[in-house]
Coordinates of C-alpha atoms in Angstrom, one line a residue:
Chain A
X1 CA 0.0 0.0 0.0
X2 CA 2.7 2.4 1.1
X3 CA 4.8 1.5 -1.9
X4 CA 1.9 2.2 -4.3
X5 CA 1.1 5.5 -2.5
X6 CA 4.7 6.5 -2.9
X7 CA 4.7 5.6 -6.6
X8 CA 1.5 7.5 -7.3
X9 CA 2.9 10.5 -5.3
X10 CA 6.1 10.4 -7.4
X11 CA 4.0 10.2 -10.5
X12 CA 1.9 13.2 -9.4
X13 CA 5.0 15.2 -8.8
X14 CA 6.5 14.2 -12.1
X15 CA 3.3 15.2 -14.0
X16 CA 3.1 18.5 -12.1
X17 CA 6.7 19.4 -13.0
X18 CA 6.1 18.4 -16.6
X19 CA 2.9 20.6 -16.8
X20 CA 4.7 23.5 -15.1
X21 CA 7.5 23.3 -17.6
X22 CA 5.1 23.3 -20.5
X23 CA 3.3 26.3 -19.0
X24 CA 6.6 28.1 -18.5
X25 CA 7.5 27.5 -22.1
X26 CA 4.2 28.7 -23.3
X27 CA 4.3 31.8 -21.0
X28 CA 7.7 32.6 -22.6
X29 CA 6.2 32.4 -26.0
X30 CA 3.3 34.7 -25.3
X31 CA 5.5 37.4 -23.7
X32 CA 7.7 37.4 -26.9
X33 CA 4.8 37.7 -29.3
X34 CA 3.8 41.2 -28.0
X35 CA 7.0 43.3 -28.3
X36 CA 8.8 41.5 -31.1
X37 CA 10.7 43.9 -33.5
X38 CA 10.0 43.0 -37.1
X39 CA 12.8 43.6 -39.7
X40 CA 12.5 43.0 -43.4
X41 CA 15.3 42.4 -45.8
X42 CA 15.6 41.7 -49.5
X43 CA 18.3 39.7 -51.2
X44 CA 18.9 41.1 -54.7
X45 CA 22.0 41.0 -57.0
X46 CA 23.8 39.2 -54.1
X47 CA 23.4 42.1 -51.7
X48 CA 21.2 42.5 -48.6
X49 CA 18.9 45.5 -48.9
X50 CA 19.2 47.2 -46.5
X51 CA 22.7 46.0 -45.7
X52 CA 22.3 47.3 -42.1
X53 CA 19.2 47.0 -39.9
X54 CA 18.6 48.3 -36.4
X55 CA 16.7 47.0 -33.4
X56 CA 16.3 48.1 -29.8
X57 CA 18.2 46.2 -27.1
X58 CA 16.4 43.6 -25.0
X59 CA 13.6 42.9 -27.4
X60 CA 13.0 39.7 -29.4
X61 CA 13.5 40.2 -33.1
X62 CA 11.9 38.6 -36.2
X63 CA 13.9 38.9 -39.4
X64 CA 12.1 38.4 -42.7
X65 CA 14.2 37.7 -45.8
X66 CA 12.9 37.6 -49.3
X67 CA 15.2 36.1 -52.0
X68 CA 15.0 38.1 -55.3
X69 CA 18.3 36.6 -56.6
X70 CA 18.1 33.9 -59.3
X71 CA 19.8 31.5 -57.0
X72 CA 19.0 29.8 -53.7
X73 CA 20.6 31.3 -50.5
X74 CA 21.2 30.2 -47.0
X75 CA 20.5 33.0 -44.5
X76 CA 22.9 32.4 -41.7
X77 CA 24.6 34.0 -38.6
X78 CA 26.6 32.2 -36.0
X79 CA 26.4 35.2 -33.7
X80 CA 22.6 35.3 -33.9
X81 CA 22.1 31.5 -34.0
X82 CA 20.2 30.9 -37.2
X83 CA 20.6 29.2 -40.5
X84 CA 17.8 28.8 -43.0
X85 CA 17.5 28.0 -46.7
X86 CA 15.8 30.8 -48.7
X87 CA 14.4 29.3 -52.0
X88 CA 14.3 31.6 -55.0
X89 CA 11.4 34.0 -54.8
X90 CA 10.4 32.9 -51.2
X91 CA 10.4 34.7 -48.0
X92 CA 11.5 33.1 -44.7
X93 CA 11.5 34.3 -41.1
X94 CA 14.0 33.6 -38.4
X95 CA 13.6 34.6 -34.7
X96 CA 16.4 36.1 -32.6
X97 CA 16.4 36.3 -28.8
X98 CA 16.7 39.7 -27.1
X99 CA 20.2 41.2 -27.7
X100 CA 22.7 43.2 -25.8
X101 CA 24.0 46.3 -27.6
X102 CA 26.4 45.4 -30.4
X103 CA 27.0 44.9 -34.1
X104 CA 26.0 41.5 -35.3
X105 CA 27.0 40.0 -38.6
X106 CA 24.8 37.9 -40.9
X107 CA 25.5 36.5 -44.4
X108 CA 24.4 34.3 -47.3
X109 CA 26.3 31.1 -46.5
X110 CA 26.2 30.0 -50.1
X111 CA 27.8 33.3 -51.2
X112 CA 29.9 34.5 -48.4
X113 CA 30.6 37.9 -50.0
X114 CA 26.9 38.8 -49.3
X115 CA 27.1 40.3 -45.8
X116 CA 24.9 42.4 -43.6
X117 CA 24.7 43.7 -40.1
X118 CA 22.1 44.0 -37.3
X119 CA 23.0 46.9 -35.1
X120 CA 21.7 47.2 -31.6
X121 CA 22.5 50.6 -30.1
Chain B
X1 CA 34.6 26.4 -59.6
X2 CA 36.3 27.7 -56.4
X3 CA 32.9 28.5 -54.8
X4 CA 31.5 25.0 -55.7
X5 CA 34.7 23.3 -54.4
X6 CA 34.5 25.1 -51.1
X7 CA 30.8 24.4 -50.5
X8 CA 31.0 20.8 -51.5
X9 CA 34.1 20.2 -49.5
X10 CA 32.7 21.8 -46.4
X11 CA 29.5 19.8 -46.5
X12 CA 31.2 16.5 -47.4
X13 CA 33.8 17.1 -44.6
X14 CA 31.0 17.5 -42.0
X15 CA 29.2 14.4 -43.0
X16 CA 32.5 12.6 -43.5
X17 CA 33.5 13.1 -39.9
X18 CA 30.4 11.3 -38.8
X19 CA 30.7 8.5 -41.4
X20 CA 34.4 8.1 -40.4
X21 CA 33.4 7.6 -36.7
X22 CA 30.7 5.1 -37.6
X23 CA 33.2 3.2 -39.7
X24 CA 35.6 3.0 -36.8
X25 CA 32.9 2.1 -34.3
X26 CA 31.8 -0.8 -36.4
X27 CA 35.2 -2.0 -37.5
X28 CA 35.3 -5.8 -37.5
X29 CA 31.5 -6.2 -37.4
X30 CA 30.4 -8.5 -40.3
X31 CA 28.3 -6.8 -43.0
X32 CA 29.0 -3.3 -41.8
X33 CA 30.2 -2.2 -45.2
X34 CA 26.7 -2.8 -46.7
X35 CA 24.9 -1.0 -43.8
X36 CA 27.1 2.1 -44.1
X37 CA 27.0 2.1 -47.9
X38 CA 23.2 1.8 -47.6
X39 CA 23.1 4.7 -45.1
X40 CA 25.1 6.9 -47.5
X41 CA 22.9 5.9 -50.5
X42 CA 19.7 6.6 -48.5
X43 CA 21.1 9.9 -47.4
X44 CA 22.0 11.0 -50.9
X45 CA 18.5 10.0 -52.2
X46 CA 16.9 11.8 -49.2
X47 CA 19.1 14.9 -49.8
X48 CA 17.7 15.0 -53.4
X49 CA 14.1 14.7 -52.1
X50 CA 14.6 17.4 -49.4
X51 CA 16.3 19.7 -51.9
X52 CA 13.4 19.2 -54.4
X53 CA 10.8 19.9 -51.8
X54 CA 12.5 22.7 -49.8
X55 CA 10.0 25.3 -51.0
X56 CA 7.1 23.2 -49.8
X57 CA 8.9 22.2 -46.6
X58 CA 9.6 25.8 -45.7
X59 CA 5.8 26.6 -45.9
X60 CA 4.9 23.9 -43.3
X61 CA 4.3 24.7 -39.7
X62 CA 3.6 28.4 -40.3
X63 CA 6.9 28.9 -42.1
X64 CA 8.9 26.8 -39.6
X65 CA 9.0 23.6 -41.7
X66 CA 12.7 23.6 -42.2
X67 CA 13.4 24.0 -38.5
X68 CA 10.9 21.4 -37.4
X69 CA 12.2 18.9 -39.9
X70 CA 15.9 19.5 -38.9
X71 CA 15.1 19.3 -35.2
X72 CA 13.1 16.1 -35.7
X73 CA 15.8 14.3 -37.7
X74 CA 18.5 15.5 -35.3
X75 CA 16.4 14.3 -32.4
X76 CA 16.0 10.9 -34.1
X77 CA 19.8 10.7 -34.7
X78 CA 20.3 11.4 -31.0
X79 CA 18.0 8.5 -30.1
X80 CA 19.7 6.2 -32.5
X81 CA 23.2 7.1 -31.1
X82 CA 21.9 6.6 -27.5
X83 CA 20.4 3.3 -28.4
X84 CA 23.7 2.2 -30.0
X85 CA 25.8 3.2 -27.0
X86 CA 23.4 1.5 -24.6
X87 CA 23.4 -1.7 -26.8
X88 CA 27.2 -1.6 -27.0
X89 CA 27.5 -1.2 -23.2
X90 CA 25.6 -4.5 -22.9
X91 CA 27.0 -6.5 -25.9
X92 CA 30.2 -4.7 -26.8
X93 CA 32.4 -7.1 -25.0
X94 CA 30.8 -10.2 -26.6
X95 CA 31.4 -8.6 -30.0
X96 CA 35.0 -7.8 -29.1
X97 CA 35.4 -11.4 -27.9
X98 CA 34.3 -12.7 -31.3
X99 CA 31.2 -14.2 -29.8
X100 CA 29.1 -12.7 -32.4
X101 CA 28.9 -16.1 -34.2
X102 CA 25.9 -16.9 -32.0
X103 CA 22.8 -16.3 -34.1
X104 CA 21.1 -14.0 -31.6
X105 CA 24.2 -11.7 -31.3
X106 CA 24.4 -11.4 -35.0
X107 CA 20.7 -10.4 -35.2
X108 CA 21.0 -7.8 -32.5
X109 CA 24.3 -6.8 -33.9
X110 CA 22.6 -5.8 -37.2
X111 CA 20.0 -3.9 -35.2
X112 CA 22.8 -1.8 -33.8
X113 CA 24.2 -1.5 -37.3
X114 CA 20.9 -0.3 -38.5
X115 CA 20.8 2.4 -35.9
X116 CA 24.2 3.7 -37.0
X117 CA 23.2 3.4 -40.7
X118 CA 20.3 5.7 -39.9
X119 CA 22.7 8.2 -38.3
X120 CA 24.9 8.1 -41.4
X121 CA 21.8 8.6 -43.6
X122 CA 20.8 11.6 -41.6
X123 CA 24.2 13.2 -41.7
X124 CA 24.5 12.7 -45.4
X125 CA 20.9 13.9 -45.9
X126 CA 21.5 17.1 -44.0
X127 CA 24.8 18.1 -45.6
X128 CA 23.9 16.6 -48.9
X129 CA 20.6 18.6 -49.3
X130 CA 22.6 21.8 -49.0
X131 CA 25.1 20.6 -51.7
X132 CA 22.2 19.7 -54.0
X133 CA 20.5 23.0 -53.5
X134 CA 23.7 24.9 -54.1
X135 CA 24.7 23.0 -57.2
X136 CA 21.2 23.2 -58.6
X137 CA 21.2 27.0 -58.0
X138 CA 24.6 27.5 -59.7
X139 CA 23.5 25.3 -62.7
X140 CA 20.2 27.2 -63.0
X141 CA 21.8 30.6 -62.9
X142 CA 24.3 29.8 -65.6
X143 CA 21.8 27.9 -67.8
X144 CA 23.2 24.4 -67.2
X145 CA 26.0 22.5 -65.5
X146 CA 29.5 23.7 -66.5
X147 CA 32.9 21.9 -66.4
X148 CA 34.1 24.3 -63.8
X149 CA 31.2 23.4 -61.5
X150 CA 31.6 19.7 -62.2
X151 CA 35.4 19.8 -61.4
X152 CA 34.8 21.8 -58.3
X153 CA 32.2 19.4 -57.1
X154 CA 34.4 16.3 -57.8
X155 CA 37.5 17.8 -56.2
X156 CA 35.4 18.9 -53.2
X157 CA 33.9 15.4 -52.9
X158 CA 37.3 13.7 -53.1
X159 CA 38.9 16.1 -50.5
X160 CA 35.9 15.7 -48.2
X161 CA 36.1 11.9 -48.5
X162 CA 39.7 12.1 -47.5
X163 CA 38.7 13.7 -44.2
X164 CA 36.3 10.8 -43.7
X165 CA 39.1 8.3 -44.4
X166 CA 41.6 10.1 -42.2
X167 CA 39.0 10.1 -39.3
X168 CA 38.6 6.4 -39.8
X169 CA 42.3 5.6 -40.1
X170 CA 43.1 7.8 -37.1
X171 CA 40.6 6.1 -34.9
X172 CA 41.4 2.5 -35.8
X173 CA 45.1 3.1 -35.0
X174 CA 43.9 3.3 -31.4
X175 CA 44.6 -0.1 -29.7
X176 CA 41.5 -2.4 -29.8
X177 CA 41.0 -2.5 -26.1
X178 CA 40.7 1.3 -25.9
X179 CA 38.8 1.8 -29.2
X180 CA 35.5 0.7 -27.6
X181 CA 35.8 3.3 -24.8
X182 CA 37.0 6.0 -27.1
X183 CA 34.2 5.5 -29.6
X184 CA 31.6 5.3 -26.9
X185 CA 32.7 8.7 -25.6
X186 CA 32.8 10.1 -29.1
X187 CA 29.3 8.9 -29.8
X188 CA 28.1 10.4 -26.5
X189 CA 29.5 13.8 -27.3
X190 CA 28.3 13.6 -30.9
X191 CA 24.7 12.9 -29.6
X192 CA 24.9 15.8 -27.1
X193 CA 26.1 18.1 -29.8
X194 CA 23.3 17.1 -32.2
X195 CA 20.7 17.5 -29.4
X196 CA 22.0 21.1 -28.8
X197 CA 21.8 21.7 -32.6
X198 CA 18.1 20.6 -32.5
X199 CA 17.5 23.2 -29.8
X200 CA 19.1 25.9 -31.9
X201 CA 16.6 25.1 -34.7
X202 CA 13.6 25.2 -32.3
X203 CA 14.9 28.6 -30.9
X204 CA 15.3 30.1 -34.4
X205 CA 11.8 29.1 -35.2
X206 CA 10.5 30.7 -32.0
X207 CA 9.0 27.4 -30.9
X208 CA 11.3 27.3 -27.9
X209 CA 11.9 30.6 -26.2
X210 CA 12.7 29.7 -22.7
X211 CA 16.4 30.2 -21.5
X212 CA 17.4 31.5 -24.9
X213 CA 20.0 34.0 -23.7
X214 CA 23.7 33.5 -24.7
X215 CA 25.7 32.2 -21.8
X216 CA 29.3 32.9 -23.0
X217 CA 31.2 34.0 -26.1
X218 CA 34.4 32.1 -27.1
X219 CA 34.3 33.3 -30.7
X220 CA 37.5 35.4 -30.0
X221 CA 39.3 32.1 -29.3
X222 CA 37.7 29.8 -31.8
X223 CA 34.9 30.9 -34.2
X224 CA 32.5 28.1 -35.0
X225 CA 32.6 29.2 -38.7
X226 CA 36.3 28.4 -39.0
X227 CA 37.2 24.9 -40.2
X228 CA 38.4 23.7 -36.7
X229 CA 35.3 25.3 -35.2
X230 CA 33.1 23.5 -37.8
X231 CA 34.9 20.2 -37.1
X232 CA 34.4 20.5 -33.3
X233 CA 30.8 21.6 -33.9
X234 CA 30.1 18.4 -35.8
X235 CA 32.1 16.2 -33.4
X236 CA 31.3 17.5 -29.9
X237 CA 28.7 20.2 -30.7
X238 CA 31.1 23.1 -30.1
X239 CA 29.2 26.4 -30.3
X240 CA 31.0 29.7 -29.7
X241 CA 27.9 31.4 -28.3
X242 CA 25.7 28.7 -26.7
X243 CA 22.3 29.5 -25.1
X244 CA 21.4 28.4 -21.6
X245 CA 18.9 25.9 -23.0
X246 CA 21.5 24.4 -25.4
X247 CA 23.9 23.9 -22.4
X248 CA 21.1 22.3 -20.3
X249 CA 20.1 19.9 -23.1
X250 CA 23.7 19.1 -23.9
X251 CA 24.4 18.1 -20.3
X252 CA 21.1 16.3 -20.0
X253 CA 21.8 14.2 -23.1
X254 CA 25.2 13.2 -21.8
X255 CA 23.8 12.4 -18.3
X256 CA 20.9 10.3 -19.7
X257 CA 23.3 8.5 -22.0
X258 CA 25.7 7.6 -19.1
X259 CA 22.8 6.6 -16.7
X260 CA 21.3 4.3 -19.4
X261 CA 24.7 2.8 -20.2
X262 CA 25.2 2.0 -16.5
X263 CA 21.7 0.7 -16.0
X264 CA 21.9 -1.6 -19.0
X265 CA 25.5 -2.6 -18.8
X266 CA 26.1 -6.4 -18.7
X267 CA 26.5 -7.6 -15.1
X268 CA 30.0 -9.2 -14.8
X269 CA 28.6 -12.4 -13.2
X270 CA 26.3 -13.1 -16.1
X271 CA 28.8 -12.4 -18.9
X272 CA 29.0 -15.4 -21.2
X273 CA 32.3 -17.2 -21.1
X274 CA 34.4 -17.8 -24.1
X275 CA 35.0 -21.5 -23.3

């Protein structure tokens, strides 16, 4: 009896922790959705337009990139933790966590000469 | 040609490290050549399919299809690597002692080979799909494949395969009695690194936002876009600016792996005797 009670107690604690974790994750998401800074870029003639974008510090960022080159790109940044294929003519979005002030580099990993910066004052 | 060479080399190099490790891990196991070759072929076919459907894939899950797909296959690779290590903790000694002649051991031995073949297929698929996309893009923009592109691709493939061969040769020069421990450790770190990579994809897709702040920055010592950084990224999951969640998942994967290996390791008393 005691053993079973103990097991069910453990189970209950486990489930509670799991549910709490999920709720915490969801709460994190909803906080982000409100004050996200949205930035739009275009890839054209192997250049980012604009080549430099700005965002306020401490706010989550969504970067939208549309590929108007005639060749596929990979939008990537090791500093900002993203890498995503951008098919010709498509637009993709990557999300960046709130940043400290700084100058962050991003690039087209398939054409490394194509570089851009995200500046956080 | 130079651009093609660099891209093809870089991707083959990353997949080659993993294939080299798997070749070393399975050295001496009957039929492993077929399993690994099968993994590579499946990976190449998969790469073609993924490249073909990248547009459609991107549209899935509200535009996060690429990330969900990458995180899912990485997660699957982590499970396969864990399964392999746990299986080896139980049966590795029997294999080493050439007891694999027993029918059951061969059957479960090929199960472990299948897990590693899947890991090879996933590595080839991930790196290969980028190669296919890039080559297709180059060919499309210049109105067809050119000799320069072909040469660049072939040289990149050969150089990348050399890395795979060097990894394999380097590992099998380790004395047999240490090889098992060394490869188990390599596989554990490989799995932890892949798990942390999966987290990065979920974070970039805004699916996972908890604990996403950068914990430290070692890019001034070793950037993860340098060749050494890339090699360490593939092998042990080196990231120059890891997030808190990546570090937690990395350590959790290692811990779970070690605990499972201890739980399932063969008790010394029940170990089958060679005589």
